[in-house]
PDB file of C-alpha atoms in Angstrom:
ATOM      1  CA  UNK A   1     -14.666  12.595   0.394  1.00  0.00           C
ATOM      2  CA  UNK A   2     -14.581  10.424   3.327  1.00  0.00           C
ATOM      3  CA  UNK A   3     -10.643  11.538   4.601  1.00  0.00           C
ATOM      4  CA  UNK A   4      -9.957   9.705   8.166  1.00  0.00           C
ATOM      5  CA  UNK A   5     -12.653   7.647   8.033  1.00  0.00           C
ATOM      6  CA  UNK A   6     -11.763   3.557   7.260  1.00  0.00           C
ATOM      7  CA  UNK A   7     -12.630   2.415   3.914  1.00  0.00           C
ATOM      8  CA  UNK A   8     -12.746  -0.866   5.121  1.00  0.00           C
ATOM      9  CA  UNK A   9     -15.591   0.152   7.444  1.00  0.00           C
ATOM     10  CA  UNK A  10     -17.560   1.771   4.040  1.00  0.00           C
ATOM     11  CA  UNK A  11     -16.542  -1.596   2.428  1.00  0.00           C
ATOM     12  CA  UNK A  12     -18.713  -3.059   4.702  1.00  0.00           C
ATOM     13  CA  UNK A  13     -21.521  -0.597   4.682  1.00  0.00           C
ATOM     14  CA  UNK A  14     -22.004  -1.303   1.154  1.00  0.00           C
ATOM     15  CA  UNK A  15     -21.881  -4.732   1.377  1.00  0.00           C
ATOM     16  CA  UNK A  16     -24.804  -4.727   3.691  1.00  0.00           C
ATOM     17  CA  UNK A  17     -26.361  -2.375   1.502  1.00  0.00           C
ATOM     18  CA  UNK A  18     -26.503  -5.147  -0.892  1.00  0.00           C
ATOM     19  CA  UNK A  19     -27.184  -7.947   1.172  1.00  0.00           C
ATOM     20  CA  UNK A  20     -30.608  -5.829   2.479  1.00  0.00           C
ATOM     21  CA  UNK A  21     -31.303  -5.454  -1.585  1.00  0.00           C
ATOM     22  CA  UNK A  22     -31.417  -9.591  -2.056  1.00  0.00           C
ATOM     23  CA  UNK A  23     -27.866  -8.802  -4.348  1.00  0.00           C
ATOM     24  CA  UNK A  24     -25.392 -11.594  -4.812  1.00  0.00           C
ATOM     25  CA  UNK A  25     -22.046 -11.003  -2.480  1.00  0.00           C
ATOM     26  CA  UNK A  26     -20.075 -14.017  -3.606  1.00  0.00           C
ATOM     27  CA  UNK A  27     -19.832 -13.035  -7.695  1.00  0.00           C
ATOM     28  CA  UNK A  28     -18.667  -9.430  -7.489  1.00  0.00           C
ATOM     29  CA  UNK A  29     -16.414  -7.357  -5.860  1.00  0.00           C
ATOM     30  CA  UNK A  30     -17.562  -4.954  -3.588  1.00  0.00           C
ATOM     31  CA  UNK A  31     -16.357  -0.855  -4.489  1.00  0.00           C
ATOM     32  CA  UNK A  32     -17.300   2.074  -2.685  1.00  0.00           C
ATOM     33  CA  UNK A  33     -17.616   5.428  -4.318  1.00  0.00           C
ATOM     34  CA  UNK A  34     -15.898   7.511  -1.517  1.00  0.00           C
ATOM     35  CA  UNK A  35     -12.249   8.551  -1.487  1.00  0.00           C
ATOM     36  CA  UNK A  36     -10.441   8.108   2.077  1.00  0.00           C
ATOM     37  CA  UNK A  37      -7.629   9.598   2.285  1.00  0.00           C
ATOM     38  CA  UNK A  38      -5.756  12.410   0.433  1.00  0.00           C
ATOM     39  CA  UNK A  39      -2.609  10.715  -1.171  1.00  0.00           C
ATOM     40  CA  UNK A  40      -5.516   8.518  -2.913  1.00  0.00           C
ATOM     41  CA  UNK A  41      -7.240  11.979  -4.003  1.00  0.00           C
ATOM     42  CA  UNK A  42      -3.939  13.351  -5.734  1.00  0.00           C
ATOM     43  CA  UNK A  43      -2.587  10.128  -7.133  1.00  0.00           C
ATOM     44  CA  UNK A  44      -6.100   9.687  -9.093  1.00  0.00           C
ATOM     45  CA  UNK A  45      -7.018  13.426  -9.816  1.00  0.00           C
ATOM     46  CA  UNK A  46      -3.066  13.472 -11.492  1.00  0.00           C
ATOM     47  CA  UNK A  47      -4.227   9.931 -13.342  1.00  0.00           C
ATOM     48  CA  UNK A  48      -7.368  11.860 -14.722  1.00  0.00           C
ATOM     49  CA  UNK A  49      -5.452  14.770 -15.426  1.00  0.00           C
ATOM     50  CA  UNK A  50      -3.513  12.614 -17.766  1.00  0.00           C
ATOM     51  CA  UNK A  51      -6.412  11.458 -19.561  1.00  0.00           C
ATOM     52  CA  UNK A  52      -8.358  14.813 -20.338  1.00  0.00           C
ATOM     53  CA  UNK A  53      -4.923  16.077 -21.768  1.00  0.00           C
ATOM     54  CA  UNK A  54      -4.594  12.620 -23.806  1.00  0.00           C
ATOM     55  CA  UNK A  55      -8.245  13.167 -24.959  1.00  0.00           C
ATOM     56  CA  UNK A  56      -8.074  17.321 -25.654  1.00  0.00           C
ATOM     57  CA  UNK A  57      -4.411  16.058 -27.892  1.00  0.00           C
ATOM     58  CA  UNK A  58      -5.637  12.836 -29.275  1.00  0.00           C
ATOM     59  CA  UNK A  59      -9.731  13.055 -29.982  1.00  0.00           C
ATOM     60  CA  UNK A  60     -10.296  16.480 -30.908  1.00  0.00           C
ATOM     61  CA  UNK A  61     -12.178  17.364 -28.076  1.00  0.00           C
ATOM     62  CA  UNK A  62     -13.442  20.634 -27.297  1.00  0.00           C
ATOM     63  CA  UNK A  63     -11.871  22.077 -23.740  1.00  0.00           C
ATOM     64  CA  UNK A  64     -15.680  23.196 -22.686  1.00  0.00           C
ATOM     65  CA  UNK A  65     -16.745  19.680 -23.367  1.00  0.00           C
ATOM     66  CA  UNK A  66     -18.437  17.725 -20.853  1.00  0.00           C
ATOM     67  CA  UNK A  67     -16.363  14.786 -18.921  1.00  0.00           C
ATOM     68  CA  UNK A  68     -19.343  12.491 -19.689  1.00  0.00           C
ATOM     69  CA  UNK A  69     -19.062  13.260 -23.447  1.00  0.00           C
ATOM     70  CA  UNK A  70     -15.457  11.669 -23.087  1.00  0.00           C
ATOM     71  CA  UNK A  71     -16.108   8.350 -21.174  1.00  0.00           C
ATOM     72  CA  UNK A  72     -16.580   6.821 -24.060  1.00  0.00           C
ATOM     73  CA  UNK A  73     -12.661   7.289 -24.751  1.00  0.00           C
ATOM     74  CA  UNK A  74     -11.640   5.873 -21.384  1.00  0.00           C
ATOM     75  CA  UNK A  75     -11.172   2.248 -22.587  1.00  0.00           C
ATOM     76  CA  UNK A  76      -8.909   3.646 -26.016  1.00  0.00           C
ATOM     77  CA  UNK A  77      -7.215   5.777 -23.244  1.00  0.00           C
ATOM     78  CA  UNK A  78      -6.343   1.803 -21.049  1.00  0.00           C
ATOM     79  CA  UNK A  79      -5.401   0.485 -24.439  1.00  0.00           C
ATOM     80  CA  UNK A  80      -2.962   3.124 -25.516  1.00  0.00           C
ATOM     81  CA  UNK A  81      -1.456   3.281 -22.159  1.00  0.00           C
ATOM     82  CA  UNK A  82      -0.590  -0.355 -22.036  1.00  0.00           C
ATOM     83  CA  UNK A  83       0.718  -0.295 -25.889  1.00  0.00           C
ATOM     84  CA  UNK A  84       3.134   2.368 -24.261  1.00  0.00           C
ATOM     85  CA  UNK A  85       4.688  -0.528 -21.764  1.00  0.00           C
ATOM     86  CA  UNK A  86       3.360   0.548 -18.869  1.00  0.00           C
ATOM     87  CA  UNK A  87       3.277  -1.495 -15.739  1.00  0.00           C
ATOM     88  CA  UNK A  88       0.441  -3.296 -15.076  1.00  0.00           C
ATOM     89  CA  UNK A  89       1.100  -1.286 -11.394  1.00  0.00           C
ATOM     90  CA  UNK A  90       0.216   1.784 -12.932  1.00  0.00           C
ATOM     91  CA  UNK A  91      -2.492   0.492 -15.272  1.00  0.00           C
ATOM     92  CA  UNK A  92      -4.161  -0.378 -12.609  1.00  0.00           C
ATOM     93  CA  UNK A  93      -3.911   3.101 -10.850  1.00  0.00           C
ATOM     94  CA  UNK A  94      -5.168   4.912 -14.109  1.00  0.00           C
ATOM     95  CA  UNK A  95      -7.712   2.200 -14.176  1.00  0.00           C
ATOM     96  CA  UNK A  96      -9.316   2.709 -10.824  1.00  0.00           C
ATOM     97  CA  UNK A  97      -8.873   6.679 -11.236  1.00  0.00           C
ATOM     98  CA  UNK A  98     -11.174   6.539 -14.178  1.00  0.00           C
ATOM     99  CA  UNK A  99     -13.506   4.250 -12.200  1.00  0.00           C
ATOM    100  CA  UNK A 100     -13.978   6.394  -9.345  1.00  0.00           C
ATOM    101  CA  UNK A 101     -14.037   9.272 -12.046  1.00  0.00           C
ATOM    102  CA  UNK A 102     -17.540   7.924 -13.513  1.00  0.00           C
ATOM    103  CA  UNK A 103     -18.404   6.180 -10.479  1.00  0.00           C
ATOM    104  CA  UNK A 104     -18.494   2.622 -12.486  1.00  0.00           C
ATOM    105  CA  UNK A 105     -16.218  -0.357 -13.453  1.00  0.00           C
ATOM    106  CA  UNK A 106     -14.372   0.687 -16.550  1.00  0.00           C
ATOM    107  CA  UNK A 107     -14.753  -2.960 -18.886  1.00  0.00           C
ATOM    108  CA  UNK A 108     -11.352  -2.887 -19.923  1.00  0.00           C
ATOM    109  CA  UNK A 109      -9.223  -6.174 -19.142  1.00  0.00           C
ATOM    110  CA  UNK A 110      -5.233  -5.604 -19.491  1.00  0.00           C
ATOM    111  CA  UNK A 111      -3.431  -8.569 -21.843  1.00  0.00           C
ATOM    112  CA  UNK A 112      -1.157  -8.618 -19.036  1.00  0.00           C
ATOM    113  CA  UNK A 113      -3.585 -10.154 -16.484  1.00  0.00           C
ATOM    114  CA  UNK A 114      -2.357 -12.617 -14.087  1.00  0.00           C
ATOM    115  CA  UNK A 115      -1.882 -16.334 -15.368  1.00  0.00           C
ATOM    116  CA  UNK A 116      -0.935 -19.331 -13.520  1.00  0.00           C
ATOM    117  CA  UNK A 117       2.534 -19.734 -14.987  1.00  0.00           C
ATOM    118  CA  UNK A 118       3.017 -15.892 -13.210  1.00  0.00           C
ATOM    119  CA  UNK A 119       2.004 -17.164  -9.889  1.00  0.00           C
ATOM    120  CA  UNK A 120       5.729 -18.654  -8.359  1.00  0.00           C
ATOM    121  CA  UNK A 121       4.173 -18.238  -4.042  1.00  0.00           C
ATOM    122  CA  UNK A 122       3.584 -21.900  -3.855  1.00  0.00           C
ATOM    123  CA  UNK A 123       0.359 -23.036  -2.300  1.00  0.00           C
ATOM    124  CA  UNK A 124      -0.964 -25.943  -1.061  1.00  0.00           C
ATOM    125  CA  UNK A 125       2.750 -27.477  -1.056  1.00  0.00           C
ATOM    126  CA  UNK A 126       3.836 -25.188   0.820  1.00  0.00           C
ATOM    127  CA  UNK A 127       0.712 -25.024   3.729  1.00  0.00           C
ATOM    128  CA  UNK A 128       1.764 -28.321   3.923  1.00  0.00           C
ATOM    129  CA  UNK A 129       5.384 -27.834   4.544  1.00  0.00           C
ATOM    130  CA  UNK A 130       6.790 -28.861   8.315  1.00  0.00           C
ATOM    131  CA  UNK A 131       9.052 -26.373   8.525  1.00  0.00           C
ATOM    132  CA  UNK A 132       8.832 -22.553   6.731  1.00  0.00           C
ATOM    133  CA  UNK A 133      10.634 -22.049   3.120  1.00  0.00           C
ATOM    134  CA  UNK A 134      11.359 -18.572   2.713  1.00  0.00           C
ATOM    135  CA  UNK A 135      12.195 -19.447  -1.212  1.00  0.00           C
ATOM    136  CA  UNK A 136       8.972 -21.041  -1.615  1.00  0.00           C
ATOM    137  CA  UNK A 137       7.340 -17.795   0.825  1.00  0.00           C
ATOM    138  CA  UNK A 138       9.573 -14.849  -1.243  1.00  0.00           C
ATOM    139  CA  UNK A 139       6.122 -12.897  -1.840  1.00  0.00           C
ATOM    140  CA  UNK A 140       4.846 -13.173   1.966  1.00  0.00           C
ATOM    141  CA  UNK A 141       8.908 -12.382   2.967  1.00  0.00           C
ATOM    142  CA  UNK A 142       8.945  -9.318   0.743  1.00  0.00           C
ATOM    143  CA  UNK A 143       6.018  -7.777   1.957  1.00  0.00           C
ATOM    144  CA  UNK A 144       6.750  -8.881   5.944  1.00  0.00           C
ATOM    145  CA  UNK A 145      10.282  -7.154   5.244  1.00  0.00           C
ATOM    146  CA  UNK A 146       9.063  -4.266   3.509  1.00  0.00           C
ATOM    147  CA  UNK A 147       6.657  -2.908   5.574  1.00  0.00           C
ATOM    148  CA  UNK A 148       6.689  -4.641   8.741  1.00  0.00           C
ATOM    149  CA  UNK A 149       3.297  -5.529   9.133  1.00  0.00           C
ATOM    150  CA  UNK A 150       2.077  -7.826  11.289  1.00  0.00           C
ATOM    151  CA  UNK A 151       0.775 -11.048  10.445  1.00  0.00           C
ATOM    152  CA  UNK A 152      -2.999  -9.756  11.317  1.00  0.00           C
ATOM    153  CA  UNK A 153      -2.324  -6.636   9.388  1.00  0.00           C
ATOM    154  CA  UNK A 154      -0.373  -8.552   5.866  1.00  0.00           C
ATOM    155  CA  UNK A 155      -3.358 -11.001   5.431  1.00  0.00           C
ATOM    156  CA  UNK A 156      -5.530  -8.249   4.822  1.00  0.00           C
ATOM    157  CA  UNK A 157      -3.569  -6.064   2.621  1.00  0.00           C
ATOM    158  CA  UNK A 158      -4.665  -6.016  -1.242  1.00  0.00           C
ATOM    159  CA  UNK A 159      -3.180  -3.605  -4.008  1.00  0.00           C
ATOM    160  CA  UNK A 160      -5.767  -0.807  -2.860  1.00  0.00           C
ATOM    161  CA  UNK A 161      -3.741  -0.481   0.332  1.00  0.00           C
ATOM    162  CA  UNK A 162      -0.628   0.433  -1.250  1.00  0.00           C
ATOM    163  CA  UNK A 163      -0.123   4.138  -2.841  1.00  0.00           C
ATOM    164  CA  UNK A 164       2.741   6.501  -3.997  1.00  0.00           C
ATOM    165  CA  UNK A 165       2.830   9.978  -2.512  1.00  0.00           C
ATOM    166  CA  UNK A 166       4.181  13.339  -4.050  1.00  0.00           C
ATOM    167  CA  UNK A 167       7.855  12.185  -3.686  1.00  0.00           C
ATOM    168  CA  UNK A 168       7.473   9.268  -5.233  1.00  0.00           C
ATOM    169  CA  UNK A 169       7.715   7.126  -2.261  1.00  0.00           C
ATOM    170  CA  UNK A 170       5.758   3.995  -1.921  1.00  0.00           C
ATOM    171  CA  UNK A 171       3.531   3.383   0.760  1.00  0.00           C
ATOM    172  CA  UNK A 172       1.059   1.233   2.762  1.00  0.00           C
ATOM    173  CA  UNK A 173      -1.955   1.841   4.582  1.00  0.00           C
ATOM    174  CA  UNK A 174      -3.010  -0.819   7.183  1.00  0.00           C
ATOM    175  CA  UNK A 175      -6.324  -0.620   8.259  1.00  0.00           C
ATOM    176  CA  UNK A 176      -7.955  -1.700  11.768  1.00  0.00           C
ATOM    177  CA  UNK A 177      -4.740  -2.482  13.023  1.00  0.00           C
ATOM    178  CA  UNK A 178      -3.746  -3.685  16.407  1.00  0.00           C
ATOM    179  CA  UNK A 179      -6.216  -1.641  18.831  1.00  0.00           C
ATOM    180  CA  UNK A 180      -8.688  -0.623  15.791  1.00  0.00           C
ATOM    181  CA  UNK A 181      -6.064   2.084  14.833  1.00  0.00           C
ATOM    182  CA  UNK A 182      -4.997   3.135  10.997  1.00  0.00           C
ATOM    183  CA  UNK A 183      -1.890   3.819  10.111  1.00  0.00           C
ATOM    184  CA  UNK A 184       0.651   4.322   6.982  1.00  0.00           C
ATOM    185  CA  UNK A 185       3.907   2.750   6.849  1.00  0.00           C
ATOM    186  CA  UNK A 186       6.721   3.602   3.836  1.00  0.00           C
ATOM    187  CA  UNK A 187       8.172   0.567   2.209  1.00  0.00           C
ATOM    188  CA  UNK A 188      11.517   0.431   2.091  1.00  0.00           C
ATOM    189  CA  UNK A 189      12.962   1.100  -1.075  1.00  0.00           C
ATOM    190  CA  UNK A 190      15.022  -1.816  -1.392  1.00  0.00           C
ATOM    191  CA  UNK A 191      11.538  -3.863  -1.908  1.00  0.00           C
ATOM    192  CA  UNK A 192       9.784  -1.231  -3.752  1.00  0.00           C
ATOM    193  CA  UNK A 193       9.963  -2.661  -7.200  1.00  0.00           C
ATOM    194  CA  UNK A 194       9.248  -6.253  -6.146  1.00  0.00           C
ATOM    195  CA  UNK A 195       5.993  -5.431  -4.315  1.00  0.00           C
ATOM    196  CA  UNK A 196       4.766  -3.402  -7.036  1.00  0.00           C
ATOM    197  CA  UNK A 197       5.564  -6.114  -9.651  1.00  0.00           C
ATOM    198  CA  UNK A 198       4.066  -8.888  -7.143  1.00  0.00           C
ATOM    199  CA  UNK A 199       0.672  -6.557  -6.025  1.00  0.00           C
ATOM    200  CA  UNK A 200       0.047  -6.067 -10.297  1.00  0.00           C
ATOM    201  CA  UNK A 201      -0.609  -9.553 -10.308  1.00  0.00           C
ATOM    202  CA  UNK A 202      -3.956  -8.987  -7.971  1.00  0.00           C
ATOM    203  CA  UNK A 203      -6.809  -7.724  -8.592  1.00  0.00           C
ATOM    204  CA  UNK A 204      -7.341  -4.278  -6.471  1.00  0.00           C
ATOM    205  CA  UNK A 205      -9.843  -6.024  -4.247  1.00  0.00           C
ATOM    206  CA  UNK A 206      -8.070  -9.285  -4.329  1.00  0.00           C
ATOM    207  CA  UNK A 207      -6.077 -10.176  -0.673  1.00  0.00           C
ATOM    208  CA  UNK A 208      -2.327 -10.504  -1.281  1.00  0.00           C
ATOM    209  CA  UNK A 209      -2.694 -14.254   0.302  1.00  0.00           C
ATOM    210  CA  UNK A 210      -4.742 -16.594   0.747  1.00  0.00           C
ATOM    211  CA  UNK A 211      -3.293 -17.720   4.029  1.00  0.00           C
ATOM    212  CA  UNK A 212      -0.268 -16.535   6.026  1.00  0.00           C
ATOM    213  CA  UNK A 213       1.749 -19.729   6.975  1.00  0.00           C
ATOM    214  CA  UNK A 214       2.030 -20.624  10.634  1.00  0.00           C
ATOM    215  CA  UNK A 215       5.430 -21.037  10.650  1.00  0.00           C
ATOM    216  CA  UNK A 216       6.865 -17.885   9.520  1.00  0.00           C
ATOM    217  CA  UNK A 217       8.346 -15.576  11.787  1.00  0.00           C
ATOM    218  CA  UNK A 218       6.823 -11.850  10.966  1.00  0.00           C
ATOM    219  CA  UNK A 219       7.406 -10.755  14.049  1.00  0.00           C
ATOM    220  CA  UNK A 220      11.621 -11.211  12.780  1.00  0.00           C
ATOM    221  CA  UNK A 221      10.743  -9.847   9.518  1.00  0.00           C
ATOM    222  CA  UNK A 222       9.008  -6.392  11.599  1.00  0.00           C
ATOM    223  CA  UNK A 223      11.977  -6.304  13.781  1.00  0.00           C
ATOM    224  CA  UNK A 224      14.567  -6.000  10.464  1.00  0.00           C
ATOM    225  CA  UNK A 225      11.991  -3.599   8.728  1.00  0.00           C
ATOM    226  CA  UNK A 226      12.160  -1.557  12.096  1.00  0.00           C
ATOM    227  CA  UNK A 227      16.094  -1.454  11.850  1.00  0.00           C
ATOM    228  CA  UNK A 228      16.517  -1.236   8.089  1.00  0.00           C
ATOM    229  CA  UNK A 229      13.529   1.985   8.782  1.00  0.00           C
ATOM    230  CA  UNK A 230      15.769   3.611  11.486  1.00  0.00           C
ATOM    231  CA  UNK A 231      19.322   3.006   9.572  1.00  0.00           C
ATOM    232  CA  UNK A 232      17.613   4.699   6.612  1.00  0.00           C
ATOM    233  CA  UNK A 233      15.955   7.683   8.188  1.00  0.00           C
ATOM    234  CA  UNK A 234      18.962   8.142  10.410  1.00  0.00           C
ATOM    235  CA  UNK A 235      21.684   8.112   7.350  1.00  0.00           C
ATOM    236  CA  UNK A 236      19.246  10.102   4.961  1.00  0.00           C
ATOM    237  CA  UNK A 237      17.580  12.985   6.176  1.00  0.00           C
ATOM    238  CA  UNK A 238      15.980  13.976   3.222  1.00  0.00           C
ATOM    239  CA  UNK A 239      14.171  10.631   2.916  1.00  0.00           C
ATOM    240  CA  UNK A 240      13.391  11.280   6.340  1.00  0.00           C
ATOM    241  CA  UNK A 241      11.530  14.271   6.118  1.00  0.00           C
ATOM    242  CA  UNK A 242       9.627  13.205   2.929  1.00  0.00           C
ATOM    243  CA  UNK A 243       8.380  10.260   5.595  1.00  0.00           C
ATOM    244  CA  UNK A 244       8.118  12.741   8.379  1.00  0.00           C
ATOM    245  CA  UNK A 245       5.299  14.725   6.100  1.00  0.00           C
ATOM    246  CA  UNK A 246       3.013  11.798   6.669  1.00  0.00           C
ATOM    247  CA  UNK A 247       2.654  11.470   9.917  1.00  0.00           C
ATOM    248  CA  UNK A 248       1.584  14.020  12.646  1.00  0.00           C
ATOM    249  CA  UNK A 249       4.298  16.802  14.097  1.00  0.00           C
ATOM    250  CA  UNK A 250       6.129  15.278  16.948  1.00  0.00           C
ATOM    251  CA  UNK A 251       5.550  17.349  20.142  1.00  0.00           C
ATOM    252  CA  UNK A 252       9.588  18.226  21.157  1.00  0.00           C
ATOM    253  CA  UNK A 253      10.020  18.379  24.992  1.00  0.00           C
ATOM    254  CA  UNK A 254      13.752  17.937  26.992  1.00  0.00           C
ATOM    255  CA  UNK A 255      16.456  16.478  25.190  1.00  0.00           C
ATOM    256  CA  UNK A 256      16.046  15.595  20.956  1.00  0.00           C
ATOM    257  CA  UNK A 257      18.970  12.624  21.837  1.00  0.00           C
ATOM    258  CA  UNK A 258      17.053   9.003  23.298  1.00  0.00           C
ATOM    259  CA  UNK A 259      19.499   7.188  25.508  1.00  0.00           C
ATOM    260  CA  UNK A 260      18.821   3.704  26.708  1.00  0.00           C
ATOM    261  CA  UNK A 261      21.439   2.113  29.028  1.00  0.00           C
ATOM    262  CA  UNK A 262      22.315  -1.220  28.964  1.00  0.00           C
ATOM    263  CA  UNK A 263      25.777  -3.048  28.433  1.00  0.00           C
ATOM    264  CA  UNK A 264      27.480  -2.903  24.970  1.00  0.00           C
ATOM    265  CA  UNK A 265      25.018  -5.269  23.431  1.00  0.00           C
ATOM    266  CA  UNK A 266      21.529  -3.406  24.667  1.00  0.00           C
ATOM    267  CA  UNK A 267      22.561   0.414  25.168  1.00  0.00           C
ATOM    268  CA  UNK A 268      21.017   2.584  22.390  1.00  0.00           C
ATOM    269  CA  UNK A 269      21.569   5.822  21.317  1.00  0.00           C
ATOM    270  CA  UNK A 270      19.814   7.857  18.533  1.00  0.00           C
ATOM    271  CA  UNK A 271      17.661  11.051  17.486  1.00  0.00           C
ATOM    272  CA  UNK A 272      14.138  10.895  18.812  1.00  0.00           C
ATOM    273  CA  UNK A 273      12.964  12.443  15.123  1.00  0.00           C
ATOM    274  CA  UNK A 274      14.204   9.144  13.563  1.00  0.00           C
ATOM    275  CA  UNK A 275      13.001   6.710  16.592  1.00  0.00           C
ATOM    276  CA  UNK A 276       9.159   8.497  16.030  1.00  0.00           C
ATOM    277  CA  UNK A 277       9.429   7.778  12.321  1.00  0.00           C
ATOM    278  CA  UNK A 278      10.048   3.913  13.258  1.00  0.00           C
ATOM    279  CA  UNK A 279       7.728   4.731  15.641  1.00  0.00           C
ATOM    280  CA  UNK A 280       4.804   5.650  13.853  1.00  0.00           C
ATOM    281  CA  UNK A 281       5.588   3.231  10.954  1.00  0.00           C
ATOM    282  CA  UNK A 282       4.925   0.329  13.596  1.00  0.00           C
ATOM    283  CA  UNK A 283       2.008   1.711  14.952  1.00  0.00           C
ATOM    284  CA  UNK A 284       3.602   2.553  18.683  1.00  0.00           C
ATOM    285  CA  UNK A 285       2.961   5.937  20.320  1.00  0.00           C
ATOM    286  CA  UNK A 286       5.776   5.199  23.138  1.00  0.00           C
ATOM    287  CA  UNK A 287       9.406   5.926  21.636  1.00  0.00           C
ATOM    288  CA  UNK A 288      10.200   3.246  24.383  1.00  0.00           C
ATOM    289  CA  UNK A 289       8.361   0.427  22.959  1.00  0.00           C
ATOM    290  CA  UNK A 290      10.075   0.929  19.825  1.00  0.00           C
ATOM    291  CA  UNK A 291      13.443   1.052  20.994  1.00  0.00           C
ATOM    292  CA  UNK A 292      13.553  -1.897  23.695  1.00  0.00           C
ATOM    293  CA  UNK A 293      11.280  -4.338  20.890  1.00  0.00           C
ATOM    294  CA  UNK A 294      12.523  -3.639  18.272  1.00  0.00           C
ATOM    295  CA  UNK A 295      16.307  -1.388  17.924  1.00  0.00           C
ATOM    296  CA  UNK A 296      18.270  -2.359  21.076  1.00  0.00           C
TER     297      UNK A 296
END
């Protein structure tokens, strides 16, 4: 358990760690054995959970047995899971559970693994494109619009950074952002079934894209997350605490209403709770910043 620290940072240990030993970087990609954060502890201690009970119901197994005695049912365990229709989302979440379970690569390869006539975010055409296509960019548009990342932070997301918490919610952890800082941001839920269907077809190592095109505008796309964010949290206040739990407890002084002035077009008005949830999803400390960028 490594909880705060950046798994990107451990990423990197072990890849010197490898390096020093003579190992080949370029063939394999490189897993750490530490966990990072506690969403990522629950998610894959529920996926094992899940597994034991499939094993104790399925394969005769003793309750007293040992959890090595059973890795030998781990790839069955894959199999059965996908002949159930599961999404290759959540394969790959029971797949990497059981890997950090026995501290190894569990050789199991989905039939649903990514093809070429699966892949519709357009390539070379499109790096070669004057003028942006957000048809021919719907992947990189989804995931600017869903968690309002910025362009720095989106071209190093991969399916690791993404996780589900105890609500259900889906989520994204950027690491190193702006200023070397971590931070979680929700996705809206309006996107939540296209990112998970467009992350399954990565590996969990794999970067989302190969290269974020010059000409699209996520700084726009970070501005509508940051409204469609506040217009959520502001109209649902249970969704708003379940975000609330992830992020530390505002410290309440003066008035809980934020007021900006400004004529008719630029005057704002709304609950600081909601603005620090925007806040916080954008990786701002000022409530300020948050409203005059991004709100007003």
């Amino acid at each position: 358990m490594r909880i705060g620290e950046s798994r990107h940072s451990a990423k990197n240990e072990a890849r010197e760690e490898r390096k020093a030993q003579g190992k080949d970087l370029s063939a394999v990609n490189v897993r750490v054995d530490t966990i990072h954060s506690y969403n990522t502890y629950r998610t894959y201690m529920e996926h094992c959970g899940h597994f034991i009970d499939w094993c104790l119901e399925n394969k005769g197994v003793n309750k007293y047995a040992s959890l090595n005695k059973i890795e030998k049912y781990a790839k069955e365990y894959l199999q059965y899971r996908e002949k159930q229709g599961k999404s290759l989302y959540t394969l790959k979440a029971e797949k990497a559970a059981l890997g950090k379970l026995y501290s190894k690569e569990i050789d199991y390869k989905f039939k649903e693994a990514r093809t070429i006539d699966k892949i519709t975010r357009s390539r070379q055409d499109t790096e070669r494109q004057k003028h942006f296509s957000e048809e021919r960019n719907k992947d990189l548009v989804a995931i600017a619009k869903a968690t309002g990342g910025r362009r720095e932070d989106i071209s190093k997301l991969t399916p690791q950074n993404f996780f589900t918490d105890s609500k259900n919610n889906l989520w994204v952890r950027f690491e190193e952002s702006k200023g070397g800082r971590d931070r979680v941001a929700p996705v809206l839920p309006q996107y939540e079934e296209a990112v998970k269907e467009f992350i399954s077809t990565k590996e969990n190592d794999e970067h989302l894209f190969d290269k974020i095109h010059n000409a699209a505008d996520i700084h726009a796309y970070r501005r509508e997350y940051a409204q469609e964010l506040y217009n959520l949290v502001s109209d649902d206040k249970e969704k708003a605490q379940e975000y609330a739990l992830n992020y530390p407890v505002r410290d309440k002084k003066g008035y809980e209403v934020y007021y900006a002035r400004g004529d008719k077009k630029t005057a704002f008005r709304g609950l600081k709770d909601d603005i620090y949830i925007v806040s916080q999803a954008l990786g701002h400390n000022r409530l300020s910043v948050t409203v005059n960028h991004y709100l007003k």
